[in-house]
C-alpha cells in the first residue's frame, strides 16, 4: 500500500529503536564482490563509531576465508559470527556460509538455513536490520548476480535508514546494484571507494530540530508544502505532521542540510528534488497476503456469504485505493477466485460470478509497475506452492501474474483525497492508509467509503485502522475485527464530504470584434464587408478535431454539447451532420485535395436545408500534425423537392442516411479484411517466434544458473588461491632470508644436474649470474679443485647416501663440500643440494698444530 510516509509497524516501533546507539552498516555482495568490499573497507576510517556486517554468496561446502582476507585490508577487528554476538562499533562481522543472520534481544545471531539454495540471505538480513535499527541502519549492495538485496534496501529505506548501491560501471557483475537502482531504493550510487565519505557525512549531520526558531521553521514548512503542491498537484497538509517531518528530515540528512530553511532553498534551486521528496512521501509498503487471517476470513466466510446473496450469478465491483505496486489488489483477486471455486465445487450455486477490481494509487511509477504484474522471487515466501502454480508463471528471474487474473484488475492513478470515488462497490479494501491522515480527514473518508459501497458491502481495513465513531455506518463482521459490513444510515450523516477535482478546460481565445467605420482605406472596408456577408461559415480544427478558430455564424451546424465544456467539432456537430462530418474529416486528413459533401438533407427546426460541406488541409506543423479548414454552406430546399404536401422529407432523409451507411460499411469491411489477413500472418509468425524464443529462453535460463553457480565458486576458489599465493610468497621470502643469513653457499640441482636455485654466497665459488638457472652445473667455471664432483653427485643420486669432502680452491681456500639428496614434501627425490662451508681457518690451525711433514688425523 502506498501511504504518505512509512508503515504502521515502522511508526509504532520507532521509539525503542532509538535506544540502539551503534549505527550498523550491512554490506551484501555476490560474485565478484570481494574486490568491492575490500576497496570499501580500505577507504573507511578505522574509528567511525559504525559496525560493519558482511554477507557474501558463498559455497557452503568450502571453508570460508573471507575473515582472513579482510584482516589484511582493514585495521578494524574482523571476526566471523558463530554464536550470539554483541555488535560493537568499529568492528567488521562476517556471516558464515549457509547461515542467515538475525537479531535476538539486540544481539546478532547466525541461524543455519534449511535450504541453502534458492534463498535470499541479503534481503533477509536487511529486513531484520531495518526492524532492529530503524534510522540507525544502512545497507550497501555491491557487485553480484541476481536481485538479492533490492527488497532489503527498500525495507531499510522505509524505516528511515540510508541505502547505497555500487556504481554499475565499476562492478564486475552489475545485476544486483542495477536492480536496486532501477527499483529506486538506492539513496546514493557511487564506486566502493567513495561510499565511506557519504556514510560518514550522513552520520555527522546534526538533527534539524536544534536549528532555527519555531516560527521560521513553520514558515519554511508552509513554503515546502506549497512547492510540493505546485509541482505535483498534491496537497500533503492533511497528513500527520510528525511523520511528514520525519520524511523531510530524511531527505535533509541525505543532502547534509541542517535546517528546514536551507532545504527549502535547495528545493527551489533543484526541481528534481521536489519529485524525489514526493516519492519519499509515497513509499509503498505492501505484500501479498499481508495479515493472512483477514484474507483467509474473506476467502472462506465473507465472500461466500456475498456470493450466496446472488445464487444466479452476479458481476461484483471492488476498489483498492493506495494499491502501490498491486500486491493487495492481486491478493483480493486470488481469494475471490478461490472462494468462487469452492462454491462451485460444493454445488451451492450454479451462476457465473466475476469481480472487477479498480486499483488506484497516487504514485504513477507504482501504478506502471503494478500493471506489468511481474514480481521477484520473494513471492515464494508469501504464499503456498499451490497458489504460486495456480496464479503465476515463471518469468526470467521472477514470476508473472497469469492473464486471467490480470484481466480482473484495472489500475489507474487517483488521489483519494481530491478525486471522486468509485461507487456501487461490493468490496472496498483500504488497509493501513487512514493512520497516516489526521483525524479530520479520517472523519471525512469513512462516510465517503459508506457512500461508495452498496448495501451489505464489505469494508476491509488494516490492523491499525478503525471506522472511529461511525458505528451507525459500519458493523464488524463476526470472527474478524478488520472486516466491516455497510449499514443503512440517514443521508444527513454521510453527505458532508465528496471530493471533486474538475480540470479547468482551456477556453478558446475570444475574437475581438472590430467596428467598421467609413474612415480609412475603402478597399479594406469593402473586402471585410464582403467576407462577412458572402463567405461561408467555417471552422479551423486540429488533427484531433479540437476547434482552433471560428469564422462566421456556425450555430446552424454546431452547438455546444451538454455538460462540461467541450470544444471538439465531433461533440458539437448537430445530429443530422455528425456522421457525415466525421467521414468528411477523415477523408480530408488522408487526401491532399479538398473533399466535399453536397446537398446533404438537414432539418433545422421546422425548415429543411440542403447543406454543402468541404474540408481540406491548410497547414502542417513540425511534429507531423495538421490543421483542417471545414466550411459549411446551407440553402433552403427548393419547392420541387418538397413534394406536394410540402413538408414530408423523411423518406429522402432516410434514403440519404442509408446510402452513407452502405458506403461506410463497405469501407469498414475492406479495412477489416485487410487487417484480418495482416493479423493472421503476423500471428502465425509470432507463434513460431514465440516457441523458438521460449525454447531458447529455457536453455539460457539453465545456462545462466549454471554459470552463476560456477562463477561464484570460481571467485571463491580464486580468493583462496590468492591467499595461498600470498602465504607462499611470504614463506619464500623467509627461506631466502634464512639461507642468506647462514653465510653458507648453497646450490640446488635438479635430477639432471641443472641449476635450480643458489644463494648469494655460491657466487664466491662459481661464476654464477641470474641467467644461469636451468643450466648444467658442470658448464659453470669455478675455483674448486674437485674433478670428481660429477661422479660423486651421480653416486649420491644412485645410493641416496650423502657425500662430504674437504676440497681446496685454486687461491688457497678450503671448503667442506657436502652433497645431499633433495627430498620433496611427498618424500620424493628430485635433485641434489650442494653446500659449501668455508674451513680455511680450520685447515690453517691444523697445519700449525701438526708436526712438520705429518698430518692431523
XYZ file of N, CA, C and O in Angstrom, residues 389-561:
692
model
N 1.685 -21.895 -8.226
C 1.489 -22.590 -9.505
C 0.177 -22.180 -10.169
O 0.078 -22.140 -11.397
N -0.823 -21.868 -9.374
C -2.147 -21.579 -9.909
C -2.260 -20.185 -10.499
O -2.944 -19.996 -11.522
N -1.579 -19.200 -9.887
C -1.791 -17.802 -10.286
C -0.570 -17.139 -10.902
O -0.654 -15.981 -11.309
N 0.569 -17.837 -10.980
C 1.781 -17.218 -11.528
C 2.397 -18.140 -12.572
O 2.199 -19.353 -12.553
N 3.172 -17.534 -13.456
C 4.019 -18.276 -14.389
C 5.438 -17.736 -14.234
O 5.641 -16.536 -14.007
N 6.408 -18.649 -14.326
C 7.805 -18.231 -14.195
C 8.170 -17.289 -15.337
O 7.818 -17.530 -16.494
N 8.878 -16.220 -14.992
C 9.279 -15.211 -15.978
C 10.682 -14.745 -15.652
O 10.886 -13.858 -14.820
N 11.673 -15.359 -16.313
C 13.051 -14.969 -16.048
C 13.435 -15.278 -14.616
O 13.333 -16.397 -14.133
N 13.869 -14.243 -13.909
C 14.277 -14.423 -12.521
C 13.151 -14.232 -11.535
O 13.394 -14.180 -10.332
N 11.902 -14.105 -11.995
C 10.781 -13.887 -11.092
C 9.534 -14.593 -11.590
O 9.594 -15.649 -12.218
N 8.368 -13.978 -11.281
C 7.092 -14.571 -11.644
C 6.177 -13.495 -12.232
O 6.224 -12.337 -11.824
N 5.309 -13.921 -13.162
C 4.342 -13.021 -13.796
C 2.927 -13.514 -13.457
O 2.645 -14.715 -13.499
N 2.048 -12.556 -13.119
C 0.647 -12.885 -12.846
C 0.003 -13.470 -14.112
O 0.224 -12.970 -15.216
N -0.788 -14.520 -13.942
C -1.468 -15.108 -15.101
C -2.483 -14.121 -15.698
O -3.046 -13.291 -15.000
N -2.717 -14.278 -17.007
C -3.515 -13.314 -17.749
C -4.937 -13.228 -17.221
O -5.510 -12.142 -17.106
N -5.543 -14.404 -16.874
C -6.932 -14.378 -16.433
C -7.087 -13.619 -15.114
O -8.112 -12.975 -14.879
N -6.064 -13.638 -14.251
C -6.122 -12.875 -13.009
C -5.846 -11.393 -13.280
O -6.477 -10.520 -12.682
N -4.901 -11.130 -14.194
C -4.569 -9.734 -14.515
C -5.762 -9.001 -15.127
O -5.968 -7.811 -14.887
N -6.584 -9.720 -15.900
C -7.722 -9.082 -16.560
C -8.816 -8.671 -15.587
O -9.735 -7.926 -15.949
N -8.763 -9.145 -14.348
C -9.761 -8.775 -13.355
C -9.531 -7.380 -12.786
O -10.404 -6.827 -12.118
N -8.340 -6.783 -13.033
C -7.947 -5.557 -12.332
C -7.708 -4.441 -13.326
O -7.091 -4.638 -14.372
N -8.207 -3.259 -12.987
C -7.937 -2.033 -13.744
C -7.130 -1.101 -12.835
O -7.600 -0.710 -11.771
N -5.916 -0.777 -13.266
C -5.054 0.107 -12.486
C -5.165 1.535 -13.024
O -5.188 1.751 -14.248
N -5.217 2.499 -12.113
C -5.353 3.903 -12.522
C -4.727 4.794 -11.452
O -4.666 4.432 -10.276
N -4.261 5.952 -11.878
C -3.699 6.934 -10.951
C -4.829 7.798 -10.404
O -5.627 8.354 -11.168
N -4.903 7.919 -9.085
C -6.005 8.646 -8.460
C -5.581 9.117 -7.078
O -4.805 8.442 -6.387
N -6.087 10.275 -6.686
C -5.854 10.828 -5.358
C -7.130 10.674 -4.548
O -8.156 11.285 -4.873
N -7.084 9.859 -3.518
C -8.293 9.561 -2.751
C -8.826 10.796 -2.038
O -10.010 10.880 -1.721
N -7.972 11.786 -1.803
C -8.392 12.986 -1.072
C -9.154 13.950 -1.977
O -10.143 14.556 -1.563
N -8.714 14.085 -3.228
C -9.288 15.124 -4.078
C -10.076 14.606 -5.270
O -10.854 15.359 -5.859
N -9.898 13.334 -5.653
C -10.612 12.798 -6.806
C -11.904 12.112 -6.368
O -11.965 11.521 -5.279
N -12.943 12.135 -7.226
C -14.197 11.452 -6.873
C -13.968 9.955 -6.699
O -13.130 9.365 -7.378
N -14.724 9.316 -5.799
C -14.510 7.896 -5.537
C -15.248 7.030 -6.550
O -16.130 7.488 -7.273
N -14.881 5.737 -6.597
C -15.662 4.764 -7.337
C -16.912 4.431 -6.503
O -16.866 4.436 -5.270
N -17.999 4.113 -7.162
C -19.264 3.901 -6.454
C -19.869 2.553 -6.818
O -19.381 1.859 -7.718
N -20.952 2.200 -6.095
C -21.679 0.934 -6.275
C -20.731 -0.243 -6.143
O -20.711 -1.169 -6.954
N -19.945 -0.218 -5.075
C -18.930 -1.239 -4.827
C -19.482 -2.333 -3.924
O -20.300 -2.074 -3.038
N -18.978 -3.541 -4.119
C -19.296 -4.647 -3.219
C -18.209 -4.832 -2.165
O -18.484 -5.287 -1.064
N -16.951 -4.501 -2.522
C -15.821 -4.634 -1.600
C -14.955 -3.393 -1.736
O -14.656 -2.952 -2.859
N -14.538 -2.833 -0.614
C -13.598 -1.713 -0.598
C -12.487 -2.071 0.385
O -12.734 -2.206 1.583
N -11.281 -2.251 -0.129
C -10.139 -2.644 0.708
C -9.178 -1.471 0.829
O -8.466 -1.127 -0.111
N -9.193 -0.837 1.994
C -8.313 0.317 2.270
C -7.545 -0.003 3.543
O -7.981 0.315 4.648
N -6.386 -0.629 3.393
C -5.679 -1.176 4.542
C -4.423 -0.358 4.842
O -3.611 -0.082 3.970
N -4.290 0.029 6.125
C -3.106 0.738 6.626
C -2.849 2.042 5.878
O -1.713 2.384 5.556
N -3.918 2.769 5.599
C -3.789 4.086 4.975
C -4.288 5.187 5.899
O -3.648 6.240 6.032
N -5.416 4.965 6.567
C -6.045 6.021 7.363
C -5.138 6.507 8.486
O -5.249 7.660 8.909
N -4.269 5.631 8.997
C -3.431 6.034 10.138
C -2.456 7.144 9.769
O -1.887 7.790 10.658
N -2.257 7.403 8.477
C -1.322 8.446 8.070
C -2.014 9.774 7.810
O -1.363 10.743 7.434
N -3.344 9.816 7.984
C -4.100 11.050 7.826
C -4.471 11.601 9.196
O -4.580 10.853 10.175
N -4.692 12.898 9.256
C -5.095 13.494 10.523
C -6.559 13.136 10.819
O -7.303 12.703 9.938
N -7.004 13.291 12.057
C -8.365 12.860 12.427
C -9.460 13.517 11.592
O -10.476 12.878 11.294
N -9.268 14.771 11.200
C -10.300 15.448 10.414
C -10.533 14.743 9.085
O -11.671 14.492 8.675
N -9.431 14.390 8.392
C -9.564 13.713 7.101
C -10.124 12.303 7.278
O -10.911 11.823 6.445
N -9.764 11.623 8.359
C -10.321 10.298 8.622
C -11.839 10.366 8.778
O -12.572 9.525 8.241
N -12.308 11.378 9.480
C -13.751 11.530 9.681
C -14.486 11.853 8.380
O -15.689 11.612 8.264
N -13.776 12.385 7.399
C -14.392 12.665 6.107
C -14.386 11.434 5.200
O -15.324 11.228 4.424
N -13.338 10.596 5.292
C -13.215 9.473 4.382
C -14.118 8.306 4.762
O -14.625 7.609 3.875
N -14.346 8.060 6.053
C -15.194 6.932 6.452
C -16.614 7.079 5.886
O -17.158 6.141 5.293
N -17.286 8.230 6.025
C -18.598 8.384 5.361
C -18.514 8.269 3.846
O -19.452 7.802 3.198
N -17.380 8.691 3.258
C -17.215 8.565 1.812
C -17.173 7.090 1.404
O -17.744 6.698 0.379
N -16.505 6.256 2.204
C -16.490 4.826 1.924
C -17.913 4.250 2.015
O -18.284 3.378 1.230
N -18.685 4.742 2.987
C -20.068 4.278 3.124
C -20.865 4.634 1.874
O -21.671 3.826 1.375
N -20.651 5.823 1.344
C -21.350 6.251 0.142
C -20.960 5.384 -1.058
O -21.791 5.048 -1.905
N -19.681 4.971 -1.142
C -19.202 4.233 -2.304
C -19.674 2.787 -2.310
O -19.765 2.170 -3.382
N -19.998 2.230 -1.144
C -20.375 0.826 -1.056
C -21.870 0.619 -1.277
O -22.686 1.478 -0.934
N -22.194 -0.557 -1.813
C -23.586 -0.973 -1.894
C -24.084 -1.405 -0.509
O -23.272 -1.662 0.388
N -25.385 -1.509 -0.307
C -25.889 -2.105 0.933
C -25.315 -3.502 1.125
O -25.196 -4.280 0.173
N -24.906 -3.816 2.334
C -24.273 -5.083 2.693
C -22.872 -5.220 2.103
O -22.285 -6.310 2.138
N -22.308 -4.149 1.551
C -20.949 -4.207 1.027
C -19.924 -4.348 2.135
O -20.188 -4.039 3.306
N -18.717 -4.790 1.774
C -17.666 -5.085 2.749
C -16.583 -4.019 2.700
O -16.104 -3.647 1.617
N -16.197 -3.520 3.875
C -15.084 -2.590 4.020
C -13.958 -3.316 4.749
O -14.141 -3.779 5.877
N -12.792 -3.436 4.116
C -11.644 -4.133 4.696
C -10.608 -3.088 5.087
O -10.121 -2.339 4.232
N -10.293 -3.023 6.388
C -9.332 -2.050 6.906
C -8.084 -2.758 7.411
O -8.069 -3.982 7.586
N -7.033 -1.972 7.671
C -5.788 -2.530 8.167
C -5.823 -2.766 9.666
O -6.793 -2.453 10.365
N -4.702 -3.309 10.161
C -4.640 -3.691 11.570
C -4.718 -2.488 12.503
O -5.112 -2.624 13.662
N -4.359 -1.297 12.016
C -4.383 -0.109 12.868
C -5.482 0.868 12.474
O -5.534 1.982 12.989
N -6.376 0.473 11.561
C -7.454 1.349 11.096
C -8.780 0.940 11.732
O -9.023 -0.249 11.969
N -9.634 1.926 12.003
C -10.978 1.662 12.526
C -11.945 2.679 11.923
O -11.524 3.763 11.484
N -13.245 2.369 11.896
C -14.223 3.368 11.438
C -14.427 4.508 12.414
O -15.219 5.423 12.148
N -13.756 4.470 13.545
C -13.884 5.551 14.516
C -15.255 5.577 15.166
O -15.775 4.558 15.625
N -15.870 6.748 15.203
C -17.155 6.922 15.880
C -18.360 6.640 14.994
O -19.491 6.818 15.415
N -18.124 6.166 13.755
C -19.230 5.953 12.831
C -19.791 4.537 12.993
O -19.770 3.710 12.065
N -20.272 4.251 14.178
C -20.812 2.916 14.441
C -22.119 2.666 13.708
O -22.504 1.512 13.499
N -22.844 3.742 13.338
C -24.112 3.550 12.643
C -23.914 3.330 11.145
O -24.869 3.032 10.425
N -22.665 3.469 10.662
C -22.388 3.260 9.244
C -21.860 1.862 8.952
O -22.135 1.294 7.891
N -21.071 1.316 9.857
C -20.447 0.012 9.636
C -20.522 -0.814 10.914
O -20.460 -0.261 12.029
N -20.607 -2.129 10.735
C -20.586 -3.046 11.866
C -19.540 -4.111 11.605
O -19.386 -4.588 10.466
N -18.767 -4.513 12.603
C -17.734 -5.531 12.382
C -18.347 -6.877 11.999
O -19.397 -7.277 12.511
N -17.692 -7.566 11.086
C -18.117 -8.916 10.711
C -17.667 -9.869 11.810
O -16.503 -9.832 12.221
N -18.528 -10.715 12.327
C -18.137 -11.630 13.411
C -16.977 -12.525 12.997
O -16.938 -13.041 11.882
N -16.040 -12.683 13.922
C -14.903 -13.568 13.674
C -13.697 -12.887 13.091
O -12.625 -13.495 13.000
N -13.824 -11.627 12.671
C -12.667 -10.912 12.106
C -12.857 -9.421 12.362
O -13.784 -8.815 11.833
N -12.013 -8.842 13.170
C -12.185 -7.439 13.555
C -11.743 -6.440 12.522
O -11.870 -5.234 12.730
N -11.222 -6.897 11.382
C -10.731 -5.963 10.364
C -11.685 -5.825 9.183
O -11.426 -5.050 8.268
N -12.778 -6.583 9.151
C -13.749 -6.523 8.045
C -15.062 -5.978 8.600
O -15.549 -6.445 9.639
N -15.654 -5.001 7.890
C -16.871 -4.339 8.340
C -17.920 -4.415 7.229
O -17.592 -4.364 6.044
N -19.186 -4.524 7.674
C -20.290 -4.572 6.726
C -21.051 -3.252 6.762
O -21.274 -2.672 7.824
N -21.412 -2.769 5.581
C -22.090 -1.476 5.476
C -23.515 -1.568 6.003
O -24.247 -2.521 5.738
N -23.905 -0.541 6.775
C -25.267 -0.428 7.283
C -25.968 0.744 6.601
O -25.313 1.679 6.123
N -27.283 0.720 6.572
C -28.043 1.859 6.061
C -28.034 2.978 7.091
O -28.123 2.740 8.297
N -27.923 4.211 6.619
C -27.883 5.358 7.532
C -28.542 6.536 6.834
O -28.745 6.546 5.612
N -28.864 7.558 7.598
C -29.519 8.740 7.042
C -28.549 9.501 6.155
O -27.342 9.530 6.390
N -29.076 10.145 5.122
C -28.221 10.896 4.203
C -27.578 12.097 4.877
O -26.520 12.550 4.468
N -28.196 12.626 5.922
C -27.601 13.772 6.609
C -26.285 13.381 7.286
O -25.414 14.214 7.491
N -26.164 12.112 7.635
C -24.971 11.666 8.348
C -23.784 11.467 7.408
O -22.635 11.627 7.808
N -24.053 11.130 6.156
C -22.964 10.713 5.275
C -22.651 11.687 4.154
O -21.718 11.490 3.415
N -23.431 12.720 3.954
C -23.273 13.584 2.774
C -22.494 14.857 3.074
O -22.723 15.884 2.475
N -21.568 14.822 4.019
C -20.864 16.051 4.390
C -19.552 16.247 3.637
O -18.908 17.264 3.779
N -19.121 15.257 2.848
C -17.843 15.406 2.146
C -17.880 14.587 0.859
O -18.235 13.404 0.879
N -17.540 15.214 -0.251
C -17.444 14.497 -1.520
C -16.389 15.206 -2.356
O -16.584 16.337 -2.795
N -15.228 14.561 -2.570
C -14.152 15.239 -3.305
C -14.487 15.374 -4.780
O -14.935 14.422 -5.422
N -14.268 16.522 -5.318
C -14.463 16.756 -6.759
C -13.341 17.643 -7.239
O -13.202 18.781 -6.797
N -12.533 17.099 -8.105
C -11.452 17.895 -8.691
C -11.707 17.981 -10.183
O -11.512 17.020 -10.919
N -12.202 19.121 -10.646
C -12.568 19.304 -12.047
C -11.453 20.067 -12.741
O -11.088 21.168 -12.316
N -10.914 19.448 -13.768
C -9.848 20.106 -14.507
C -10.393 21.315 -15.240
O -11.502 21.301 -15.769
N -9.616 22.348 -15.229
C -10.057 23.566 -15.901
C -9.895 23.403 -17.407
O -8.815 23.143 -17.899
N -10.990 23.562 -18.129
C -10.945 23.426 -19.584
C -10.328 24.677 -20.188
O -10.561 25.786 -19.732
N -9.529 24.442 -21.195
C -8.900 25.575 -21.858
C -9.942 26.323 -22.668
O -10.618 25.763 -23.516
N -10.102 27.560 -22.336
C -11.110 28.377 -23.019
C -10.503 28.960 -24.287
O -9.384 29.467 -24.271
N -11.237 28.874 -25.390
C -10.702 29.467 -26.625
C -10.645 30.977 -26.508
O -11.473 31.604 -25.851
N -9.611 31.496 -27.111
C -9.462 32.956 -27.042
C -10.567 33.621 -27.829
O -10.907 33.214 -28.944
N -11.141 34.629 -27.250
C -12.250 35.334 -27.906
C -11.709 36.215 -29.017
O -10.625 36.774 -28.920
N -12.495 36.297 -30.070
C -12.091 37.117 -31.213
C -12.619 38.534 -31.025
O -13.804 38.742 -30.812
N -11.720 39.454 -31.066
C -12.119 40.849 -30.856
C -12.870 41.353 -32.084
O -12.440 41.171 -33.222
N -14.035 41.926 -31.851
C -14.854 42.452 -32.941
C -14.454 43.901 -33.211
O -14.477 44.740 -32.303
N -14.106 44.138 -34.418
C -13.685 45.494 -34.802
C -14.855 46.219 -35.468
O -15.476 45.692 -36.397
N -15.172 47.368 -34.986
C -16.267 48.144 -35.556
C -15.811 48.786 -36.854
O -14.771 49.450 -36.901
N -16.597 48.524 -37.881
C -16.232 49.052 -39.195
C -16.723 50.497 -39.307
O -17.886 50.792 -39.051
N -15.849 51.339 -39.687
C -16.223 52.738 -39.939
C -15.847 53.090 -41.370
O -15.124 52.361 -42.045
N -16.353 54.173 -41.801
C -16.058 54.608 -43.167
C -14.757 55.396 -43.242
O -14.413 55.925 -44.286
N -14.056 55.517 -42.142
C -12.784 56.210 -42.169
C -11.694 55.222 -42.582
O -11.768 54.027 -42.293
N -10.656 55.650 -43.239
C -9.539 54.791 -43.582
C -9.652 54.279 -44.995
O -10.321 54.843 -45.856
N -8.962 53.111 -45.234
C -8.854 52.538 -46.571
C -10.184 51.944 -46.988
O -10.692 51.004 -46.368
N -10.806 52.457 -48.080
C -12.121 51.986 -48.528
C -12.033 50.560 -49.035
O -12.929 49.741 -48.803
N -10.925 50.176 -49.697
C -10.785 48.813 -50.217
C -10.825 47.793 -49.093
O -11.494 46.767 -49.187
N -10.119 48.074 -48.023
C -10.085 47.149 -46.886
C -11.472 47.001 -46.274
O -11.909 45.897 -45.917
N -12.206 48.140 -46.160
C -13.538 48.076 -45.570
C -14.499 47.267 -46.445
O -15.286 46.461 -45.956
N -14.425 47.451 -47.753
C -15.309 46.714 -48.665
C -14.999 45.217 -48.609
O -15.904 44.370 -48.561
N -13.710 44.852 -48.605
C -13.337 43.444 -48.545
C -13.832 42.807 -47.248
O -14.296 41.661 -47.240
N -13.725 43.514 -46.158
C -14.179 42.982 -44.878
C -15.685 42.736 -44.896
O -16.169 41.714 -44.414
N -16.471 43.699 -45.470
C -17.927 43.534 -45.530
C -18.317 42.370 -46.433
O -19.244 41.604 -46.141
N -17.601 42.223 -47.563
C -17.890 41.102 -48.454
C -17.614 39.759 -47.783
O -18.377 38.804 -47.926
N -16.478 39.674 -47.054
C -16.142 38.428 -46.337
C -17.205 38.095 -45.306
O -17.608 36.950 -45.132
N -17.664 39.116 -44.626
C -18.644 38.898 -43.567
C -19.992 38.464 -44.122
O -20.686 37.632 -43.545
N -20.371 39.023 -45.309
C -21.719 38.785 -45.824
C -21.795 37.594 -46.764
O -22.837 36.949 -46.867
N -20.744 37.276 -47.510
C -20.860 36.311 -48.599
C -19.987 35.066 -48.458
O -20.161 34.134 -49.234
N -19.037 35.046 -47.543
C -18.230 33.826 -47.379
C -18.960 32.855 -46.465
O -19.695 33.264 -45.559
N -18.770 31.531 -46.678
C -19.488 30.554 -45.853
C -18.921 30.495 -44.442
O -17.790 30.913 -44.177
N -19.753 29.964 -43.546
C -19.285 29.715 -42.181
C -18.205 28.645 -42.217
O -18.270 27.699 -43.007
N -17.193 28.792 -41.359
C -16.063 27.855 -41.382
C -15.441 27.759 -39.992
O -15.577 28.680 -39.164
N -14.766 26.654 -39.778
C -14.018 26.462 -38.531
C -12.658 25.876 -38.879
O -12.523 25.094 -39.829
N -11.634 26.265 -38.108
C -10.294 25.684 -38.216
C -10.139 24.686 -37.065
O -10.390 25.023 -35.909
N -9.768 23.441 -37.401
C -9.612 22.398 -36.372
C -8.227 21.773 -36.508
O -7.573 21.857 -37.554
N -7.764 21.123 -35.412
C -6.508 20.372 -35.486
C -6.804 18.919 -35.843
O -7.948 18.556 -36.133
N -5.770 18.078 -35.812
C -5.928 16.689 -36.247
C -6.880 15.915 -35.352
O -7.495 14.939 -35.783
N -7.045 16.324 -34.076
C -7.944 15.620 -33.154
C -9.366 16.155 -33.205
O -10.249 15.673 -32.501
N -9.609 17.197 -33.990
C -10.945 17.748 -34.103
C -11.216 18.904 -33.167
O -12.355 19.413 -33.123
N -10.232 19.356 -32.389
C -10.434 20.486 -31.484
C -10.497 21.789 -32.303
O -9.650 22.024 -33.182
N -11.480 22.616 -32.003
C -11.697 23.852 -32.761
C -10.676 24.904 -32.349
O -10.520 25.222 -31.164
N -9.954 25.436 -33.372
C -8.949 26.461 -33.119
C -9.460 27.865 -33.438
O -9.028 28.836 -32.813
N -10.366 27.978 -34.403
C -10.841 29.295 -34.823
C -12.207 29.115 -35.495
O -12.453 28.124 -36.184
N -13.105 30.082 -35.270
C -14.451 30.042 -35.848
C -14.648 31.297 -36.697
O -14.357 32.418 -36.252
N -15.146 31.109 -37.925
C -15.451 32.236 -38.803
C -16.930 32.177 -39.186
O -17.449 31.138 -39.590
N -17.596 33.290 -39.074
C -18.993 33.372 -39.470
C -19.931 32.744 -38.443
O -19.546 32.403 -37.327
N -21.177 32.591 -38.857
C -22.210 32.068 -37.965
C -22.322 30.547 -38.186
O -22.814 30.092 -39.225
N -21.853 29.803 -37.216
C -21.861 28.339 -37.317
C -22.934 27.716 -36.437
O -22.971 26.492 -36.283
N -23.796 28.518 -35.837
C -24.790 27.988 -34.917
C -25.767 27.024 -35.566
O -26.328 26.157 -34.904
N -25.993 27.176 -36.889
C -26.914 26.266 -37.577
C -26.359 24.844 -37.622
O -27.115 23.863 -37.604
N -25.024 24.722 -37.650
C -24.387 23.418 -37.862
C -23.746 22.864 -36.580
O -23.592 21.655 -36.441
N -23.316 23.743 -35.682
C -22.623 23.331 -34.462
C -23.330 23.909 -33.257
O -23.871 25.027 -33.314
N -23.322 23.156 -32.148
C -23.856 23.675 -30.900
C -23.069 23.073 -29.743
O -22.589 21.932 -29.829
N -22.881 23.809 -28.651
C -22.130 23.260 -27.504
C -22.840 22.031 -26.948
O -24.057 21.994 -26.825
N -22.040 21.011 -26.621
C -22.605 19.795 -26.028
C -22.958 20.049 -24.577
O -22.365 20.899 -23.890
